[in-house]
XYZ file of C-alpha atoms in Angstrom:
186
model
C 144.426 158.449 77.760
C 148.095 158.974 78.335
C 147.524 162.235 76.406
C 149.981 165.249 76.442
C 149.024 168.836 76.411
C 151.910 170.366 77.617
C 152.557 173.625 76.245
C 149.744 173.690 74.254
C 147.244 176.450 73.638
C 143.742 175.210 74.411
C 142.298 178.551 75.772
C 138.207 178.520 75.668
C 138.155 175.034 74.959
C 135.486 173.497 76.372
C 135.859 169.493 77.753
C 132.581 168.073 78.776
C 132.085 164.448 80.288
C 135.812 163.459 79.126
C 138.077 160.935 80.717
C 141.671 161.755 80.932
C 143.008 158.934 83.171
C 142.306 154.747 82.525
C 141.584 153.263 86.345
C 144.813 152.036 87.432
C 147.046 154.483 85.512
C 149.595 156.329 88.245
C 150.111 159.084 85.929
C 147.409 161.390 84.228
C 147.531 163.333 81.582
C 150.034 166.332 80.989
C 148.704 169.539 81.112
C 151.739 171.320 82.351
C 152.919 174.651 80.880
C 149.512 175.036 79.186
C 147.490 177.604 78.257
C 143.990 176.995 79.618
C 142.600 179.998 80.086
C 138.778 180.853 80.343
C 138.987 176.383 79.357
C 136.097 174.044 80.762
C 136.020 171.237 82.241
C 132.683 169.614 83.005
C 131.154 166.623 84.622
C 135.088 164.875 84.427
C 134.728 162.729 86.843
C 135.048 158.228 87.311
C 131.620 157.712 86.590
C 129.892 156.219 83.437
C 129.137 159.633 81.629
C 131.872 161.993 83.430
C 135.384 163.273 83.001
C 138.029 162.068 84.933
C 141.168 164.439 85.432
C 142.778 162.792 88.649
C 146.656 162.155 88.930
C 146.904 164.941 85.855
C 149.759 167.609 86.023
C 148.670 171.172 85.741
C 152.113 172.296 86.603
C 153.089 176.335 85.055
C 149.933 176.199 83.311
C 148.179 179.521 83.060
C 144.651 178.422 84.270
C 143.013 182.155 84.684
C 139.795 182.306 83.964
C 139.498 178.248 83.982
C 136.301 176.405 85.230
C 136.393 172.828 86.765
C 132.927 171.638 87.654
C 131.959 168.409 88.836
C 135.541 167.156 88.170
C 137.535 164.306 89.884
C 141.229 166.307 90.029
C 142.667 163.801 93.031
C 145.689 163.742 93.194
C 146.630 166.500 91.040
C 149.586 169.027 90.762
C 149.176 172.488 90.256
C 152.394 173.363 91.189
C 153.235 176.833 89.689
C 149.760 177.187 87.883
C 148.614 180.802 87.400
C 144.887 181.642 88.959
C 145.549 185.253 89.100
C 146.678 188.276 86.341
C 149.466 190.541 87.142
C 148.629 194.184 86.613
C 151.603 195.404 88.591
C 154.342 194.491 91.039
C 151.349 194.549 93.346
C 148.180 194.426 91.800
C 146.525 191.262 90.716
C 143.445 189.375 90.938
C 142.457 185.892 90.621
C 139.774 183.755 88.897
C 139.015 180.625 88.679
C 136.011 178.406 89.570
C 136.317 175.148 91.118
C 132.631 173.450 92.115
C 131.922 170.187 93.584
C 134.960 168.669 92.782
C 136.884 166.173 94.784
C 140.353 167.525 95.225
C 141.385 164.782 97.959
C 145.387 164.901 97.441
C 145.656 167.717 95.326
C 149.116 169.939 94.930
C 147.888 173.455 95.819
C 151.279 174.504 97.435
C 152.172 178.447 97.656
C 149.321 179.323 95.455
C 146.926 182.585 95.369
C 143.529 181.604 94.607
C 141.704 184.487 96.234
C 138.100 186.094 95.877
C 136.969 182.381 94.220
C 133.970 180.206 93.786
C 135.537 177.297 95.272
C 132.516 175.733 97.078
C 131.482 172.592 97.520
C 134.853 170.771 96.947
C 136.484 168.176 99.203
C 139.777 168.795 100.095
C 140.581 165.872 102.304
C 144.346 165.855 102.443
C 145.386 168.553 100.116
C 148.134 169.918 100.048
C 147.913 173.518 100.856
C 150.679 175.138 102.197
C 151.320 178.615 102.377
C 148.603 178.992 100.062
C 146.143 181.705 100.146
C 142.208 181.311 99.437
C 141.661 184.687 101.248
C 138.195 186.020 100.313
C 136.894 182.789 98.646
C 133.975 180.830 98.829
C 134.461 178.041 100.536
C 130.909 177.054 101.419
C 129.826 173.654 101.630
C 133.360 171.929 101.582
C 134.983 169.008 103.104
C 138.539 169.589 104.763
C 141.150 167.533 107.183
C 141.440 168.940 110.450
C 145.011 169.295 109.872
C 144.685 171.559 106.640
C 143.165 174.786 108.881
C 146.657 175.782 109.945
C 148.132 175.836 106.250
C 146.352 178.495 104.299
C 144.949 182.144 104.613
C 141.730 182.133 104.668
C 141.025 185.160 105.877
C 137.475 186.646 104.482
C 136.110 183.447 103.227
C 132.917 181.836 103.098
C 133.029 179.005 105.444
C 129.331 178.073 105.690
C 128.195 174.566 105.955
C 131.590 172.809 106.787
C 132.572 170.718 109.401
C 135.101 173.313 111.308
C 136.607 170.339 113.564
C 140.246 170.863 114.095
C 139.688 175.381 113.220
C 141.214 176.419 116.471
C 140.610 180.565 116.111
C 143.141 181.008 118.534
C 145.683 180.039 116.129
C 144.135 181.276 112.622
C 143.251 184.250 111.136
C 139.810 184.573 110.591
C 139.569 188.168 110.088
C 136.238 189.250 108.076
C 135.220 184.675 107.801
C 131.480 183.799 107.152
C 130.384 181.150 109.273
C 127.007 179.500 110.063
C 125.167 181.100 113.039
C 125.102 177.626 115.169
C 128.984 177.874 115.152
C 129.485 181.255 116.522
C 127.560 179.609 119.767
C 130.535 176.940 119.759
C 133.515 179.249 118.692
């Protein structure tokens, strides 16, 4: 609880059914500036055998490589975290894999998180402006109506979620995956 991991080096470290966060705490723990890549977290979510990660502050932490399944991140800030690995000026690509996680509230402003497994995550009120999830899978996820208008998603998966509020007059959904039932309402 109350732990701080900033700066540290903690790549392929593995946390499994950990909780990072005591229920009423406003702050999580520090992850900021860390190295995490290729780190897991597993089953962290507010549940009797889970791991809990939500308020914590992944700010400038290099998370390439990094796996979150079954987590509970609400709330938190990955401000300035690296998903991706710079080959050149121009050339990068990202990974990371994010899977049935609640990410209600989370800070995912400006980032590049494309060509992901991000399915099955709920979004609700994240912030994610100006990011781009171009190319991921989104499949199966749970977003505000509001949130459509904020990121690229251009290329994604966007099978099995609730589209209300996608006006495709207004987004780019150049080379999108949808269900076959919503092309009849699109």
């Amino acid at each position: 609880m109350r732990c701080n991991f900033s700066r540290t080096q903690l790549q392929d470290t593995q946390f499994i059914e950990c909780v990072f966060i005591e229920q009423g705490d406003e702050i999580g723990c520090d992850f900021s500036y860390a190295k995490l890549q290729d780190v897991q977290f597993i089953s962290c979510q507010l549940s009797v055998v889970s791991c809990q990660l939500s308020l914590c502050s992944f700010i400038g932490a290099n998370c390439f490589g990094a796996k979150f399944n079954h987590c509970d991140l609400k709330g938190a800030d990955f401000f300035r975290t690296s998903f991706a690995n710079q080959i050149s000026y121009r050339n990068y690509f990202c990974s990371v894999e994010m899977t049935n996680c609640n990410l209600s509230y989370a800070n995912f402003d400006n980032q590049c998180i494309e060509k992901c497994k991000l399915n099955n995550n709920r979004w609700i009120g994240a912030n994610l402006q100006d990011a781009s999830l171009s190319g991921s899978d989104l499949s199966g996820g749970e977003f505000s109506p509001e949130s459509w208008r904020q990121f690229k998603l251009t290329g994604c998966d966007l099978t099995d979620i609730d589209l209300g509020g996608l006006d495709p007059r207004r987004v780019d959904l150049t080379g999108f995956k949808i269900n076959p039932w919503h092309k009849r309402h699109c």
